[in-house]
Coordinates of C-alpha atoms in Angstrom, one line a residue:
M157 CA -72.1 -6.5 -77.1
R158 CA -73.4 -4.8 -73.9
Y159 CA -70.4 -6.2 -72.0
L160 CA -68.1 -4.3 -74.4
T161 CA -70.2 -1.2 -74.9
E162 CA -71.5 -0.5 -71.3
Y163 CA -69.7 0.8 -68.3
K164 CA -71.2 0.2 -64.8
T165 CA -70.5 2.3 -61.7
P166 CA -71.7 1.8 -58.1
K167 CA -74.6 3.7 -56.7
F168 CA -73.9 6.1 -53.9
V169 CA -76.5 7.5 -51.5
L170 CA -75.7 10.8 -49.7
I171 CA -77.1 11.1 -46.2
H172 CA -77.0 14.7 -44.8
S173 CA -76.3 14.0 -41.1
V174 CA -73.6 15.6 -39.0
R175 CA -73.8 12.8 -36.5
Y176 CA -73.1 10.0 -38.9
A177 CA -70.6 12.0 -40.9
V178 CA -68.5 12.7 -37.8
L179 CA -68.8 9.0 -36.8
L180 CA -67.4 8.0 -40.2
R181 CA -64.5 10.5 -40.0
I182 CA -63.6 9.4 -36.5
I183 CA -63.4 5.8 -37.5
Q184 CA -61.3 6.7 -40.6
V185 CA -58.9 8.8 -38.4
V186 CA -58.5 5.9 -36.0
I187 CA -57.8 3.4 -38.9
F188 CA -55.4 5.9 -40.6
T189 CA -53.5 6.5 -37.3
Y190 CA -53.2 2.8 -36.6
S191 CA -52.2 1.9 -40.1
T192 CA -49.7 4.7 -40.6
L193 CA -48.1 5.1 -37.2
Y194 CA -48.1 1.4 -36.0
L195 CA -48.2 -0.8 -39.1
L196 CA -46.2 1.3 -41.5
I197 CA -43.8 3.2 -39.3
Y198 CA -43.4 1.4 -35.9
R199 CA -43.7 -2.1 -37.5
K200 CA -41.6 -0.9 -40.5
G201 CA -44.0 -1.9 -43.1
Y202 CA -41.8 -0.3 -45.7
Q203 CA -39.0 -2.9 -45.2
I204 CA -38.4 -6.4 -46.4
H205 CA -37.3 -8.7 -43.5
D206 CA -35.0 -11.6 -43.1
T207 CA -35.3 -13.8 -40.0
T208 CA -32.7 -16.4 -41.0
V209 CA -29.5 -16.0 -39.0
I210 CA -26.2 -17.8 -39.5
S211 CA -24.2 -17.5 -36.3
S212 CA -21.0 -18.6 -34.6
V213 CA -20.5 -18.3 -30.9
T214 CA -17.4 -18.6 -28.7
L215 CA -17.5 -18.7 -24.9
K216 CA -14.5 -18.0 -22.7
A217 CA -14.5 -18.1 -18.9
K218 CA -12.2 -16.3 -16.6
G219 CA -11.7 -16.5 -12.8
I220 CA -9.7 -18.1 -10.0
G221 CA -11.5 -20.4 -7.6
Q222 CA -10.3 -22.2 -4.5
V223 CA -11.3 -25.5 -2.8
G224 CA -10.8 -26.3 0.9
M225 CA -9.6 -29.8 1.4
P226 CA -8.8 -31.7 4.7
P227 CA -6.6 -31.3 6.6
N228 CA -6.5 -27.5 6.3
K229 CA -5.4 -27.4 2.7
T230 CA -6.5 -25.2 -0.1
I231 CA -6.4 -26.0 -3.8
I232 CA -6.4 -23.2 -6.4
M233 CA -8.4 -23.8 -9.5
D234 CA -8.2 -22.0 -12.8
V235 CA -10.1 -22.2 -16.1
A236 CA -8.4 -25.4 -17.2
D237 CA -9.7 -27.1 -14.0
Y238 CA -13.4 -26.0 -13.8
V239 CA -14.3 -25.7 -17.5
I240 CA -15.3 -29.2 -18.6
P241 CA -14.9 -30.0 -21.5
P242 CA -12.5 -27.3 -22.7
S243 CA -14.7 -26.5 -25.7
E244 CA -18.3 -27.1 -26.7
N245 CA -20.5 -25.9 -29.5
D246 CA -22.6 -23.0 -28.3
A247 CA -22.3 -24.1 -24.7
I248 CA -20.0 -24.0 -21.7
F249 CA -20.0 -25.9 -18.4
I250 CA -18.6 -24.3 -15.2
M251 CA -17.9 -26.8 -12.3
S252 CA -19.0 -25.3 -9.0
N253 CA -18.9 -28.5 -6.8
F254 CA -17.4 -32.0 -7.1
I255 CA -16.8 -35.3 -5.4
Q256 CA -13.6 -37.2 -6.0
T257 CA -12.8 -40.9 -5.4
N258 CA -9.4 -42.4 -5.9
Q259 CA -9.7 -46.0 -7.3
K260 CA -7.8 -48.9 -8.7
Q261 CA -8.6 -52.1 -10.5
S262 CA -9.3 -54.7 -7.8
I263 CA -12.0 -56.6 -6.0
C264 CA -14.0 -55.1 -3.1
P265 CA -17.4 -55.0 -1.5
E266 CA -20.3 -53.3 -3.3
S267 CA -21.6 -49.9 -2.2
I268 CA -23.8 -50.1 0.9
R269 CA -26.3 -47.7 -0.9
L270 CA -27.2 -50.6 -3.3
K271 CA -29.8 -52.5 -1.4
Q272 CA -29.6 -55.6 -3.7
A273 CA -25.9 -55.9 -2.6
I274 CA -26.8 -56.7 1.0
C275 CA -26.5 -60.5 1.4
I276 CA -26.3 -63.3 4.0
N277 CA -24.8 -66.0 1.8
D278 CA -23.0 -66.4 -1.6
D279 CA -26.1 -67.6 -3.4
M280 CA -27.7 -64.2 -3.0
C281 CA -24.7 -62.7 -4.9
S282 CA -24.5 -65.3 -7.7
N283 CA -28.1 -65.5 -8.7
Q284 CA -28.8 -61.8 -9.0
P285 CA -29.9 -60.4 -12.5
F286 CA -28.1 -57.4 -14.0
I287 CA -28.5 -54.2 -12.0
P288 CA -27.8 -50.9 -13.6
A289 CA -26.4 -49.5 -10.4
M290 CA -23.7 -52.2 -10.1
N291 CA -20.1 -50.8 -9.8
G292 CA -18.5 -53.8 -11.5
R293 CA -18.9 -57.6 -12.3
W294 CA -20.1 -59.5 -9.2
T295 CA -17.9 -62.5 -8.3
G296 CA -20.6 -64.4 -6.4
R297 CA -19.1 -64.0 -3.0
C298 CA -20.7 -62.4 0.0
L299 CA -18.2 -60.5 2.2
F300 CA -18.7 -60.1 5.9
T301 CA -16.9 -57.3 7.8
P302 CA -16.1 -58.2 11.4
E303 CA -14.9 -54.7 12.4
K304 CA -18.3 -53.1 12.4
N305 CA -22.0 -53.8 11.6
I306 CA -22.4 -53.0 7.9
V307 CA -26.1 -52.3 8.1
N308 CA -26.3 -50.2 11.3
Q309 CA -22.8 -48.7 11.0
T310 CA -22.0 -49.3 14.7
G311 CA -18.5 -49.8 16.0
A312 CA -19.1 -53.1 17.7
A313 CA -16.3 -55.6 17.1
I314 CA -18.5 -58.5 16.2
K315 CA -19.1 -60.4 13.0
S316 CA -22.0 -58.9 11.1
S317 CA -25.0 -61.1 10.3
T318 CA -25.2 -59.5 6.8
G319 CA -22.6 -58.7 4.3
L320 CA -22.1 -57.1 0.9
C321 CA -21.6 -58.8 -2.5
E322 CA -18.1 -58.6 -3.9
Y323 CA -17.4 -57.1 -7.3
A324 CA -14.4 -56.9 -9.6
G325 CA -13.8 -53.4 -11.1
W326 CA -12.7 -50.0 -9.9
C327 CA -12.4 -50.0 -6.1
P328 CA -13.6 -48.6 -3.8
P329 CA -17.0 -47.6 -5.0
E330 CA -18.0 -44.0 -5.2
D331 CA -19.4 -42.7 -1.9
G332 CA -22.1 -40.1 -2.7
D333 CA -22.5 -39.4 1.0
S334 CA -18.9 -38.2 1.4
S335 CA -18.3 -34.5 1.8
S336 CA -18.3 -32.6 -1.5
M337 CA -15.8 -30.0 -2.4
Y338 CA -17.3 -26.6 -3.1
V339 CA -15.5 -24.3 -5.5
Q340 CA -15.5 -20.8 -3.8
G341 CA -15.6 -17.7 -5.9
V342 CA -17.7 -19.0 -8.8
P343 CA -20.3 -16.1 -8.8
K344 CA -17.4 -13.7 -9.5
F345 CA -16.2 -15.7 -12.6
T346 CA -16.9 -14.0 -15.9
I347 CA -17.9 -15.3 -19.3
F348 CA -17.0 -13.6 -22.6
I349 CA -19.6 -14.1 -25.3
K350 CA -18.1 -13.6 -28.7
T351 CA -20.7 -13.8 -31.5
F352 CA -20.5 -13.4 -35.3
I353 CA -23.7 -13.4 -37.4
E354 CA -24.8 -13.1 -41.0
F355 CA -28.2 -12.3 -42.6
P356 CA -27.9 -14.2 -45.9
L357 CA -30.7 -12.3 -47.7
F358 CA -28.8 -9.0 -47.5
G359 CA -25.3 -10.4 -47.3
I360 CA -24.7 -8.4 -44.1
K361 CA -22.2 -9.6 -41.4
T362 CA -21.7 -8.2 -38.0
K363 CA -20.5 -9.0 -34.4
N364 CA -21.4 -8.2 -30.9
M365 CA -18.1 -6.4 -30.1
V366 CA -17.3 -2.7 -30.6
D367 CA -14.2 -1.9 -32.5
N368 CA -12.4 -0.4 -29.6
L369 CA -13.4 -3.0 -27.0
K370 CA -11.5 -2.8 -23.7
P371 CA -11.6 -5.0 -20.6
C372 CA -15.0 -4.4 -19.1
V373 CA -18.0 -6.1 -17.3
F374 CA -21.5 -5.7 -18.6
D375 CA -23.8 -3.2 -17.0
S376 CA -27.3 -2.6 -18.1
V377 CA -27.0 1.2 -17.6
Y378 CA -23.4 2.2 -18.0
N379 CA -21.8 -0.5 -20.1
K380 CA -24.4 -2.1 -22.4
D381 CA -22.0 -2.8 -25.2
C382 CA -19.7 -5.0 -23.1
P383 CA -20.2 -8.8 -24.0
I384 CA -18.5 -9.9 -20.7
F385 CA -20.9 -11.1 -17.9
T386 CA -20.4 -12.2 -14.4
I387 CA -22.0 -15.6 -13.4
D388 CA -23.7 -13.8 -10.5
Y389 CA -25.4 -11.4 -12.9
M390 CA -26.6 -14.2 -15.1
L391 CA -27.9 -16.3 -12.1
K392 CA -29.9 -13.3 -10.8
E393 CA -31.4 -12.7 -14.2
A394 CA -32.4 -16.4 -14.6
E395 CA -33.5 -17.1 -11.0
Y396 CA -34.8 -14.5 -8.5
D397 CA -34.9 -16.9 -5.5
I398 CA -31.6 -16.7 -3.6
T399 CA -32.2 -20.1 -2.1
E400 CA -32.6 -21.6 -5.6
R401 CA -29.4 -19.9 -6.7
D402 CA -27.4 -21.4 -3.8
L403 CA -28.8 -24.9 -4.7
M404 CA -27.9 -24.4 -8.3
L405 CA -24.3 -23.7 -7.4
R406 CA -24.2 -26.7 -5.1
Y407 CA -26.1 -29.3 -7.3
G408 CA -25.9 -27.7 -10.7
G409 CA -28.4 -26.1 -13.2
V410 CA -28.9 -25.2 -16.8
I411 CA -29.2 -21.6 -18.0
N412 CA -30.1 -20.4 -21.5
I413 CA -28.4 -17.3 -22.9
K414 CA -30.5 -15.9 -25.7
L415 CA -29.1 -13.3 -28.1
H416 CA -31.7 -11.6 -30.3
W417 CA -30.6 -9.3 -33.0
N418 CA -33.2 -6.7 -34.2
C419 CA -31.4 -4.8 -37.0
N420 CA -32.5 -1.8 -39.0
L421 CA -30.2 -2.0 -42.0
D422 CA -31.3 1.4 -43.3
R423 CA -28.9 2.7 -40.7
N424 CA -25.3 1.9 -40.1
V425 CA -24.8 -1.8 -39.4
K426 CA -22.5 -1.0 -36.5
L427 CA -25.6 0.3 -34.6
C428 CA -27.1 -3.3 -34.7
K429 CA -26.5 -4.8 -31.2
P430 CA -28.0 -8.0 -29.6
E431 CA -30.4 -8.1 -26.7
Y432 CA -29.3 -10.5 -24.0
T433 CA -31.9 -12.6 -22.1
F434 CA -31.2 -15.2 -19.4
T435 CA -33.7 -18.0 -18.5
R436 CA -33.5 -21.1 -16.4
L437 CA -34.1 -24.4 -18.2
D438 CA -33.8 -27.0 -15.4
V439 CA -36.6 -27.8 -13.0
P440 CA -36.5 -25.7 -9.8
F441 CA -35.6 -27.6 -6.6
R442 CA -38.8 -26.4 -4.8
E443 CA -40.8 -28.5 -7.2
K444 CA -39.0 -31.7 -6.0
P445 CA -38.3 -33.2 -9.4
F446 CA -37.2 -36.8 -10.0
S447 CA -33.7 -35.6 -11.0
V448 CA -32.3 -32.4 -9.6
G449 CA -29.6 -30.1 -10.9
F450 CA -27.0 -31.0 -13.5
N451 CA -24.0 -33.3 -13.0
F452 CA -21.9 -35.8 -14.8
R453 CA -18.8 -38.0 -14.1
Y454 CA -15.4 -38.1 -15.7
T455 CA -12.1 -39.7 -14.9
S456 CA -8.3 -39.3 -15.2
T457 CA -6.6 -42.7 -15.6
W458 CA -2.9 -43.8 -15.3
K459 CA -0.8 -46.9 -14.8
Q460 CA 1.9 -47.6 -12.2
N461 CA 3.8 -50.8 -11.5
E462 CA 1.5 -52.7 -13.8
E463 CA -1.5 -51.6 -11.8
H464 CA -4.3 -49.3 -13.1
F465 CA -5.4 -46.3 -11.2
R466 CA -7.9 -43.5 -11.8
T467 CA -9.5 -40.5 -10.1
L468 CA -13.3 -40.5 -10.5
T469 CA -14.9 -37.0 -10.3
K470 CA -18.6 -36.3 -10.1
A471 CA -18.9 -32.7 -11.2
Y472 CA -21.8 -30.4 -10.4
G473 CA -22.1 -27.0 -12.0
L474 CA -23.8 -24.6 -14.3
R475 CA -24.2 -25.3 -18.0
F476 CA -24.8 -22.3 -20.2
I477 CA -26.5 -22.8 -23.6
I478 CA -26.5 -20.1 -26.3
T479 CA -29.3 -19.6 -28.7
V480 CA -29.2 -16.9 -31.4
S481 CA -32.2 -15.4 -33.3
G482 CA -32.6 -12.2 -35.3
N483 CA -34.8 -10.0 -37.6
A484 CA -33.2 -7.7 -40.1
G485 CA -35.1 -5.2 -42.2
K486 CA -34.2 -3.0 -45.2
F487 CA -36.3 -0.6 -47.3
N488 CA -37.9 -2.2 -50.3
F489 CA -40.2 -0.3 -52.8
I490 CA -42.2 -3.3 -53.7
T491 CA -43.0 -4.2 -50.1
L492 CA -43.9 -0.5 -49.4
T493 CA -46.4 -0.4 -52.3
L494 CA -48.0 -3.8 -51.4
N495 CA -48.5 -2.6 -47.8
I496 CA -49.9 0.8 -48.8
G497 CA -52.4 -1.1 -51.0
S498 CA -53.4 -3.2 -48.1
L499 CA -53.8 -0.2 -45.8
I500 CA -56.1 1.5 -48.4
G501 CA -58.2 -1.6 -48.3
I502 CA -58.5 -1.4 -44.5
F503 CA -60.3 1.9 -44.9
G504 CA -63.3 -0.1 -46.1
I505 CA -63.9 -1.1 -42.5
A506 CA -64.9 2.5 -41.7
T507 CA -67.7 2.5 -44.3
F508 CA -68.8 -1.0 -43.3
V509 CA -69.1 -0.1 -39.6
S510 CA -70.9 3.1 -40.5
D511 CA -73.4 1.3 -42.8
V512 CA -74.2 -1.2 -40.1
I513 CA -75.0 1.6 -37.6
V514 CA -77.0 3.7 -40.1
L515 CA -79.0 0.9 -41.7
Y516 CA -79.7 -1.3 -38.8
I517 CA -79.1 0.5 -35.5
S518 CA -80.2 4.1 -36.0
K519 CA -83.8 5.3 -35.4
K520 CA -84.5 6.0 -39.0
A521 CA -82.9 2.8 -40.3
G522 CA -86.0 1.9 -42.3
V523 CA -86.1 5.2 -44.1
Y524 CA -82.4 4.9 -45.0
R525 CA -82.8 1.4 -46.3
N526 CA -85.6 2.5 -48.6
Y527 CA -83.1 4.9 -50.3
V528 CA -80.2 2.5 -50.3
F529 CA -81.9 -0.7 -51.4
E530 CA -84.1 -0.9 -54.5
K531 CA -86.7 -3.7 -54.3
V532 CA -87.6 -5.7 -57.4
H533 CA -90.7 -8.0 -57.2
L534 CA -90.6 -10.9 -59.5
K535 CA -94.0 -12.7 -60.2
P536 CA -94.3 -16.5 -59.9
K537 CA -94.3 -18.6 -63.1
F538 CA -98.1 -19.4 -62.8
D539 CA -98.9 -15.7 -62.7
E540 CA -96.8 -15.2 -65.8
V541 CA -98.8 -17.9 -67.7
K542 CA -102.1 -16.4 -66.5
D543 CA -101.2 -13.0 -67.7
H544 CA -100.2 -14.4 -71.1
V545 CA -103.5 -16.2 -71.5
E546 CA -105.5 -13.2 -70.5
L547 CA -103.6 -11.1 -73.0
Q548 CA -104.3 -13.6 -75.8
V549 CA -108.1 -13.6 -74.9
E550 CA -108.1 -9.8 -75.1
K551 CA -106.4 -10.0 -78.5
N552 CA -109.0 -12.5 -79.8
E553 CA -111.9 -10.4 -78.6
D554 CA -110.5 -7.4 -80.3
Q555 CA -110.1 -9.4 -83.5
L556 CA -113.8 -10.6 -83.4
L557 CA -115.1 -7.1 -82.8
N558 CA -113.1 -5.8 -85.8
D559 CA -114.5 -8.7 -88.0
A560 CA -118.1 -7.9 -87.0
S561 CA -117.6 -4.3 -87.7
N562 CA -116.3 -5.1 -91.2
M563 CA -119.3 -7.3 -91.9
N564 CA -121.8 -4.7 -90.9
T565 CA -120.1 -2.2 -93.1

């Protein structure tokens, strides 16, 4: 019944002290300022947020490059030549350097760079296990070249004491030491980044292009809305060392282009624009990694007079990978009330800190504790039994005295 008929309220103790009152108010002002200005306004605690982004990215490269080839010839390359493959999902490869080898199906000596191919008799070529670096199927013959010494590469017209194993496949083998063909003008190429995104929670769709977009090049000060970037700008943002940038153009590299959308949907959605960030993903050359740069091989094959021919190309270049992230916020009354309730609860920190200072650190902490805390002393069980016995003895003595009085009367 007391649970239903009684109302309990906490006990408050008022301490008349300007020092501690000012301390409490200062702490409350700091908490209020932090909660209101930072959590509620700057961090937009009144909004519900969606970090799930559905995106589609298209990359288009533009630019004309040229390659010097002996003897005193120049090849002009356009997008169809240096963008390999023509289309990728959220990525693009720009070839900046390459090595070409014209080959046909035949039999020929192995590459001198393969040490296991150096031989002195046919047995050394027929008893070899599979080697991943083989250029074809070994025939079991050891070929000697009389025109020059194969090992020392001298011009002496004597028969060499060592030879190279013969293989059947595409001949001649690729010569990695041959002069590579550098594509000039790559830093001036441009890449157009066309992105469409959707925030499914709000059903909002937008893009990174303004409605009246004209031919332009991105500039961080004068043209921030332009989604067209030069390769030179992206290289400088991803790698600050000029030597590393030159090596990336020669041996390849991988660059991540990150688009982060931070959208306030309480305003016009057209004001929502991405922030572009460029970072290098491959290992820098100065760290001397096991595998440097980025490269791959591809071929173009044809048949003529019943013979098979191909051009093997080892392509070096820059691979750009796109990643898209986002955070969209919109006013929500339920979110606002929940955050306000949480902020009100934070004010309890001010009272807690002040209580610690007043009750445990201040000079009169003992006096304040006597007013705040009420001590209740409970007797042990033995003392309770003793008191009960003494009470019964006193009652018995009083009863005997009353009986004696009655008898005398």
